[in-house]
Coordinates of C-alpha atoms in Angstrom, one line a residue:
M13 CA 16.3 -95.7 12.4
S14 CA 13.9 -98.3 13.8
P15 CA 10.4 -98.0 12.6
R16 CA 7.9 -96.0 14.6
P17 CA 5.8 -98.3 16.6
A18 CA 2.1 -98.4 15.6
A19 CA -0.2 -96.2 17.4
A20 CA -2.3 -98.0 20.0
P21 CA -6.1 -98.2 19.1
P22 CA -8.5 -95.9 21.0
V23 CA -10.0 -97.3 24.0
P24 CA -14.0 -98.2 23.2
L25 CA -16.0 -95.7 24.7
V26 CA -19.1 -96.8 26.7
V27 CA -22.4 -95.4 25.3
A28 CA -25.8 -95.5 26.9
S29 CA -27.8 -95.1 23.6
V30 CA -31.5 -94.3 24.1
P31 CA -32.6 -96.4 22.6
A32 CA -30.1 -99.0 21.6
D33 CA -32.4 -101.8 20.1
H34 CA -33.2 -99.8 17.1
P35 CA -32.2 -100.3 13.5
Y36 CA -30.9 -96.6 13.1
V37 CA -28.7 -96.9 16.5
R38 CA -27.6 -100.4 15.7
H39 CA -26.3 -99.2 12.3
L40 CA -24.4 -96.3 13.7
S41 CA -21.6 -98.8 14.4
A42 CA -19.6 -100.0 11.6
P43 CA -20.1 -103.6 10.3
A44 CA -17.5 -106.0 12.1
D45 CA -15.6 -106.7 9.0
A46 CA -14.9 -103.0 8.2
L47 CA -13.6 -101.2 11.4
P48 CA -12.6 -102.2 14.6
G49 CA -15.3 -101.6 17.5
T50 CA -14.5 -98.1 19.0
V51 CA -17.9 -98.1 20.8
V52 CA -19.6 -100.1 23.1
R53 CA -23.2 -99.8 23.2
L54 CA -25.1 -100.9 26.5
P55 CA -28.3 -102.9 25.9
D56 CA -31.6 -101.3 26.6
P57 CA -32.6 -101.9 30.3
D58 CA -35.7 -103.6 31.1
P59 CA -38.3 -101.0 31.3
D60 CA -40.6 -103.2 33.6
H61 CA -37.8 -103.4 36.2
P62 CA -36.2 -99.8 36.1
G63 CA -34.7 -100.6 39.5
D64 CA -32.3 -103.0 38.2
P65 CA -30.1 -101.1 35.6
T66 CA -28.2 -104.4 34.8
R67 CA -31.5 -106.4 33.7
T68 CA -31.7 -106.2 29.8
A69 CA -34.9 -105.6 27.9
H70 CA -36.3 -108.2 25.6
G71 CA -38.5 -107.1 22.8
R72 CA -39.5 -103.7 24.2
W73 CA -37.5 -100.9 25.3
W74 CA -39.9 -98.2 25.8
P75 CA -40.1 -96.2 28.2
P76 CA -36.3 -95.9 28.3
A77 CA -35.3 -96.5 31.8
M78 CA -31.9 -95.0 31.2
L79 CA -33.8 -91.6 31.1
R80 CA -34.4 -91.9 34.8
P81 CA -31.8 -89.8 36.8
E82 CA -31.4 -92.7 39.3
W83 CA -30.1 -94.9 36.5
V84 CA -27.0 -92.7 35.9
P85 CA -24.8 -93.5 38.6
A86 CA -26.1 -97.1 38.6
R87 CA -23.9 -97.7 35.3
D88 CA -20.3 -96.8 34.3
V89 CA -20.6 -95.0 31.0
D90 CA -18.5 -92.5 29.1
L91 CA -21.8 -90.6 27.7
M92 CA -25.4 -90.8 27.1
H93 CA -26.7 -90.4 23.6
V94 CA -30.3 -89.6 23.1
H95 CA -31.9 -90.3 20.1
F96 CA -35.9 -90.5 20.6
G97 CA -38.1 -92.2 23.2
F98 CA -38.5 -89.3 25.7
D99 CA -42.2 -88.7 24.9
D100 CA -43.4 -89.6 28.4
R101 CA -40.7 -87.1 30.1
T102 CA -41.5 -83.7 31.1
P103 CA -39.1 -81.1 30.8
A104 CA -38.6 -80.8 34.4
Q105 CA -37.7 -84.7 34.3
L106 CA -35.3 -84.3 31.4
D107 CA -33.5 -81.4 33.4
E108 CA -33.3 -83.8 36.5
L109 CA -31.4 -86.2 34.0
V110 CA -29.2 -83.5 32.7
T111 CA -28.4 -82.4 36.4
A112 CA -27.6 -86.2 37.0
L113 CA -25.2 -86.6 34.0
H114 CA -23.4 -83.3 34.7
A115 CA -23.0 -84.2 38.3
R116 CA -21.0 -87.3 37.4
G117 CA -19.1 -85.5 34.6
R118 CA -20.8 -87.6 32.0
A119 CA -21.2 -86.3 28.5
L120 CA -24.6 -85.8 26.9
V121 CA -25.0 -86.3 23.0
L122 CA -28.3 -85.6 21.3
T123 CA -29.5 -86.4 17.8
V124 CA -32.3 -84.0 16.7
H125 CA -34.3 -86.7 14.8
D126 CA -37.5 -84.6 15.2
L127 CA -38.2 -81.1 15.3
R128 CA -42.1 -81.9 15.3
N129 CA -43.1 -85.0 16.9
P130 CA -44.9 -87.3 14.5
H131 CA -47.2 -88.6 17.5
H132 CA -48.3 -85.4 18.8
T133 CA -50.6 -82.9 17.1
D134 CA -49.4 -80.2 19.4
P135 CA -45.8 -79.2 18.9
A136 CA -45.4 -77.5 22.3
L137 CA -44.2 -80.5 24.4
L138 CA -41.1 -81.4 22.1
R139 CA -40.3 -77.8 21.8
A140 CA -40.1 -77.6 25.5
Q141 CA -38.2 -81.0 25.6
L142 CA -35.6 -79.6 23.2
D143 CA -35.2 -76.5 25.3
V144 CA -33.8 -78.4 27.8
L145 CA -31.8 -80.9 25.8
V146 CA -30.3 -79.0 23.2
P147 CA -28.7 -76.4 25.2
A148 CA -27.3 -78.9 27.7
A149 CA -25.9 -81.4 25.2
D150 CA -22.2 -81.7 24.9
A151 CA -22.6 -82.4 21.1
L152 CA -25.5 -82.1 18.7
L153 CA -26.1 -84.2 15.5
T154 CA -28.9 -84.2 13.2
L155 CA -29.5 -86.1 9.6
T156 CA -29.8 -83.0 7.0
D157 CA -28.5 -79.5 6.7
G158 CA -32.1 -78.2 6.4
A159 CA -32.8 -79.5 10.1
A160 CA -29.2 -78.1 11.2
D161 CA -30.1 -74.9 10.0
E162 CA -33.5 -74.9 11.7
V163 CA -31.8 -76.0 15.0
L164 CA -29.3 -73.1 14.7
A165 CA -32.1 -70.6 14.2
R166 CA -33.8 -71.9 17.2
W167 CA -31.3 -72.4 19.7
G168 CA -28.1 -70.8 18.1
R169 CA -26.2 -74.0 17.9
R170 CA -25.6 -75.7 14.7
P171 CA -25.5 -79.7 14.9
T172 CA -23.1 -81.7 13.0
V173 CA -24.7 -83.0 10.0
V174 CA -24.4 -87.1 9.7
P175 CA -26.7 -88.9 7.2
H176 CA -29.1 -91.6 8.0
P177 CA -27.6 -95.1 7.6
H178 CA -29.2 -98.0 5.9
V179 CA -32.1 -99.6 7.4
V180 CA -32.5 -102.8 5.5
D181 CA -29.8 -105.6 6.1
L182 CA -27.0 -105.1 3.6
D183 CA -27.3 -108.8 2.2
V184 CA -31.1 -108.1 1.6
M185 CA -30.3 -104.9 -0.3
R186 CA -28.2 -106.6 -2.5
R187 CA -30.5 -109.5 -3.3
V188 CA -33.6 -107.3 -3.8
R189 CA -31.8 -104.5 -5.9
A190 CA -30.2 -106.9 -7.9
S191 CA -33.5 -108.5 -8.9
R192 CA -35.6 -105.5 -9.5
S193 CA -35.9 -103.5 -12.8
A194 CA -35.7 -99.8 -12.5
A195 CA -38.1 -98.9 -15.3
P196 CA -41.9 -99.3 -13.9
T197 CA -44.2 -101.8 -15.1
A198 CA -47.1 -100.7 -17.7
D199 CA -49.0 -100.5 -14.4
P200 CA -46.9 -99.3 -11.8
R201 CA -47.7 -99.9 -8.0
V202 CA -47.7 -96.9 -5.7
G203 CA -48.3 -97.5 -2.0
V204 CA -49.4 -95.6 0.9
A205 CA -49.0 -96.9 4.4
V206 CA -51.6 -96.0 7.1
K207 CA -50.4 -98.5 9.6
D208 CA -51.9 -97.6 13.0
L209 CA -52.6 -94.2 11.8
R210 CA -50.5 -91.9 14.1
A211 CA -51.1 -88.4 14.4
N212 CA -49.1 -87.2 11.5
T213 CA -50.5 -89.7 9.3
D214 CA -53.2 -88.3 6.9
V215 CA -54.2 -90.6 4.3
L216 CA -57.6 -89.1 3.6
R217 CA -56.3 -86.0 2.1
L218 CA -54.5 -88.1 -0.4
L219 CA -57.7 -90.0 -1.7
P220 CA -58.5 -88.1 -4.5
A221 CA -54.9 -87.9 -5.9
L222 CA -54.8 -91.7 -5.7
E223 CA -58.3 -92.1 -7.4
A224 CA -56.8 -89.8 -10.2
L225 CA -53.7 -91.8 -10.4
A226 CA -55.8 -94.8 -10.9
G227 CA -57.2 -93.3 -13.9
D228 CA -53.7 -92.5 -15.3
G229 CA -52.9 -96.4 -15.1
V230 CA -51.2 -96.5 -11.9
R231 CA -52.3 -99.0 -9.2
P232 CA -52.8 -97.3 -5.9
V233 CA -52.1 -99.8 -3.0
V234 CA -53.3 -98.8 0.4
S235 CA -52.2 -100.9 3.5
I236 CA -53.6 -100.6 7.0
H237 CA -53.2 -102.7 10.1
R238 CA -56.3 -104.8 10.7
A239 CA -56.8 -103.8 14.3
T240 CA -57.0 -100.0 12.9
H241 CA -59.4 -101.3 10.1
R242 CA -61.6 -103.5 12.3
H243 CA -61.7 -101.2 15.5
P244 CA -61.2 -97.6 14.6
R245 CA -60.3 -96.0 17.8
D246 CA -61.9 -92.6 17.0
D247 CA -63.9 -90.8 14.7
R248 CA -60.8 -89.7 12.6
A249 CA -59.9 -93.2 12.0
A250 CA -63.5 -94.4 11.4
R251 CA -64.0 -91.7 8.7
L252 CA -60.6 -92.9 7.0
V253 CA -61.6 -96.8 7.2
A254 CA -65.1 -95.7 5.5
A255 CA -63.4 -93.8 2.9
L256 CA -60.9 -96.4 2.1
D257 CA -63.5 -99.1 2.1
D258 CA -65.6 -97.1 -0.4
A259 CA -62.8 -96.4 -2.6
A260 CA -61.8 -100.1 -2.6
A261 CA -65.5 -101.1 -3.5
R262 CA -65.4 -98.6 -6.5
G263 CA -61.9 -100.4 -7.6
T264 CA -60.0 -97.1 -7.3
I265 CA -57.5 -98.3 -4.7
E266 CA -56.3 -101.8 -3.7
L267 CA -56.8 -102.0 0.0
V268 CA -54.7 -104.3 1.9
V269 CA -55.5 -105.1 5.4
H270 CA -52.7 -107.0 7.5
E271 CA -51.3 -107.6 10.8
P272 CA -48.3 -105.8 11.8
L273 CA -45.5 -107.2 9.7
D274 CA -42.0 -108.5 10.5
D275 CA -38.9 -106.8 8.8
D276 CA -38.8 -109.7 5.9
D277 CA -42.6 -109.3 5.1
L278 CA -42.5 -105.6 5.1
W279 CA -39.4 -105.4 3.2
S280 CA -41.0 -107.8 0.7
A281 CA -44.1 -105.7 0.3
V282 CA -42.2 -102.4 -0.3
A283 CA -39.9 -104.1 -2.7
A284 CA -43.1 -104.9 -4.6
L285 CA -44.0 -101.3 -5.2
D286 CA -42.5 -98.8 -7.7
A287 CA -43.0 -95.7 -5.5
M288 CA -44.3 -95.0 -2.1
V289 CA -46.1 -91.6 -1.1
L290 CA -45.4 -90.8 2.6
P291 CA -48.8 -89.4 4.0
Y292 CA -47.4 -87.0 6.7
R293 CA -49.1 -83.9 7.3
F294 CA -46.0 -82.8 9.7
G295 CA -42.7 -84.2 10.6
T296 CA -39.0 -83.8 10.0
H297 CA -37.2 -87.2 8.8
S298 CA -38.1 -90.4 7.9
G299 CA -36.5 -93.8 8.5
W300 CA -39.5 -95.0 6.2
L301 CA -37.9 -93.0 3.1
E302 CA -34.4 -94.7 3.9
M303 CA -36.1 -98.1 4.0
C304 CA -37.8 -97.5 0.6
H305 CA -34.6 -96.4 -1.1
D306 CA -32.8 -99.3 0.4
L307 CA -35.2 -101.6 -1.5
G308 CA -35.3 -99.6 -4.6
T309 CA -38.6 -98.3 -4.3
S310 CA -38.9 -94.5 -5.0
V311 CA -40.3 -91.9 -2.4
V312 CA -42.7 -89.2 -2.8
A313 CA -43.1 -86.9 0.1
P314 CA -44.7 -83.8 1.3
G315 CA -43.0 -80.5 0.9
T316 CA -42.9 -80.1 4.8
G317 CA -40.2 -80.9 7.5
H318 CA -36.8 -82.0 5.7
Y319 CA -37.6 -85.0 3.6
A320 CA -36.7 -83.4 0.4
T321 CA -33.3 -82.6 1.8
Q322 CA -33.0 -86.2 3.3
G323 CA -33.5 -87.6 -0.5
A324 CA -37.1 -87.8 -1.4
D325 CA -37.4 -88.4 -5.3
A326 CA -40.3 -85.8 -5.4
T327 CA -42.4 -83.6 -3.3
Y328 CA -45.8 -82.5 -3.3
A329 CA -47.5 -79.3 -1.8
A330 CA -49.2 -79.9 1.3
D331 CA -50.4 -77.6 4.2
P332 CA -49.0 -79.0 7.6
D333 CA -51.7 -77.1 9.5
A334 CA -54.6 -77.8 7.5
P335 CA -57.7 -79.9 9.1
D336 CA -57.3 -83.6 8.8
G337 CA -58.6 -84.6 5.2
E338 CA -57.6 -81.3 3.8
G339 CA -54.6 -79.4 2.6
A340 CA -52.8 -81.7 -0.1
D341 CA -52.7 -80.3 -3.5
T342 CA -54.3 -83.1 -5.7
A343 CA -52.7 -82.0 -8.9
S344 CA -49.3 -81.6 -6.9
V345 CA -49.5 -85.3 -5.6
V346 CA -50.3 -86.5 -9.3
A347 CA -47.5 -84.7 -10.9
A348 CA -44.8 -85.9 -8.0
V349 CA -45.9 -89.5 -8.3
H350 CA -45.6 -89.3 -12.3
H351 CA -42.1 -87.6 -11.8
A352 CA -40.8 -90.0 -9.4
L353 CA -41.8 -93.0 -11.8
A354 CA -40.3 -91.3 -14.8
A355 CA -37.2 -90.8 -13.0
R356 CA -36.7 -94.5 -12.5
A357 CA -35.9 -94.8 -16.1
T358 CA -32.4 -93.7 -15.1
G359 CA -31.9 -96.3 -12.4
L360 CA -33.1 -97.4 -8.9
P361 CA -33.1 -94.5 -6.4
G362 CA -30.9 -94.8 -3.2
L363 CA -27.5 -95.9 -2.8
D364 CA -26.6 -99.7 -3.6
A365 CA -25.5 -102.1 -0.9
D366 CA -21.8 -101.2 -1.5
A367 CA -22.2 -97.6 -0.9
R368 CA -24.6 -98.0 2.1
H369 CA -21.6 -100.1 3.4
A370 CA -18.9 -97.5 2.9
Q371 CA -21.4 -94.7 4.3
R372 CA -22.0 -96.7 7.4
V373 CA -18.3 -96.8 7.9
A374 CA -18.1 -93.2 7.5
V375 CA -21.3 -92.6 9.8
A376 CA -19.4 -94.8 12.7
R377 CA -16.2 -92.7 12.1
A378 CA -18.1 -89.4 12.5
H379 CA -19.8 -90.7 15.6
D380 CA -16.8 -91.7 17.2
A381 CA -15.2 -88.4 16.6
V382 CA -18.3 -86.6 17.8
Y383 CA -18.4 -88.7 20.8
R384 CA -14.7 -88.3 22.0
D385 CA -15.1 -84.4 21.4
A386 CA -18.1 -84.7 23.8
V387 CA -16.3 -86.6 26.1
R388 CA -13.4 -84.1 26.4
T389 CA -15.9 -81.2 26.7
A390 CA -17.7 -83.0 29.5
A391 CA -14.4 -83.6 31.5
A392 CA -13.7 -79.9 31.4
R393 CA -17.1 -78.7 32.3
P394 CA -17.5 -77.3 35.8
A395 CA -20.1 -79.0 37.9
R396 CA -23.5 -77.9 37.1
A397 CA -24.8 -75.4 39.5
G398 CA -27.4 -77.1 41.6
A399 CA -25.9 -80.6 41.2
S400 CA -25.7 -82.6 44.4
E401 CA -24.4 -85.8 45.3
G402 CA -28.1 -86.8 45.9
A403 CA -28.8 -86.3 42.2
A404 CA -25.5 -88.2 41.4

């Protein structure tokens, strides 16, 4: 009997990822040496020229031109995969996008990264946006079981859970983790990043705990963008800057004022810390958490959102609805930091580079399966009521 011929590799799917130029999205595809390419992701279109869908973005992808309904018939794709970046789209505009996709038989895949927008104090807009996207999607994904359960409770659909892939380049991970000692130093450094002080970032309420930690032999390091420090944009930012300056003058924190960092400088700064405290009042998941673990830095997160099931090393009690500067339990923050530092005696947190490589291959396979199921679902779907050739 002659041997059965090998099965032909699957035809690559053409995917419009929103956005494409983001480390999370780039790492949804397997490393080139590990798995044949089964997905072709289109580059982000230039947001300054939305009328030309073939013009590639350079350095800035927001606002995503792919979310405009007129973009849909301009490019031949198998599916659109929406991650984030739809902050400026109204629910009605997203409904127009869904109509355009359905009119052409295109599949829509949605990863629910956020159930609470970290840039908005009012959760109503994201809820309304998801009220359009979640029911309309041919497939749903999210990063944790907790988030999947929340989506199921809200919308009656449970997403496929696929973990967040690595953020830091694998070769950098190998080098950094090989050079790090797991056990904390005699004066462990614990960081908090203000960056440009987005809506969910509240460092002011952590200051009492940071100063208490300084009395325990811990070195709190608070970093902030130079523009935010020098020119606070509102009273909230001004109060924080004044409090940070006072604490730095007392010597209870180390205040680092810096320009926005490129990847290499950011990774070096994070790798110099034993632990990072996430200063979020509200949120869902965190790419910052993944980056810290890639570099062997422990993560202390609030007990809100789904940071705990994403893999935070310790959590502290905090009220997501408390006023700015309030709602964090100081004793809980201090205890969580000490717990995370003590746990380092058993090894660096997070997966090593080889495990992240294997995880990334599994993540790519999972996405390929979800994509192909979504394309089949879209092909069998009747045209959406109200869809027209004009929308297509």
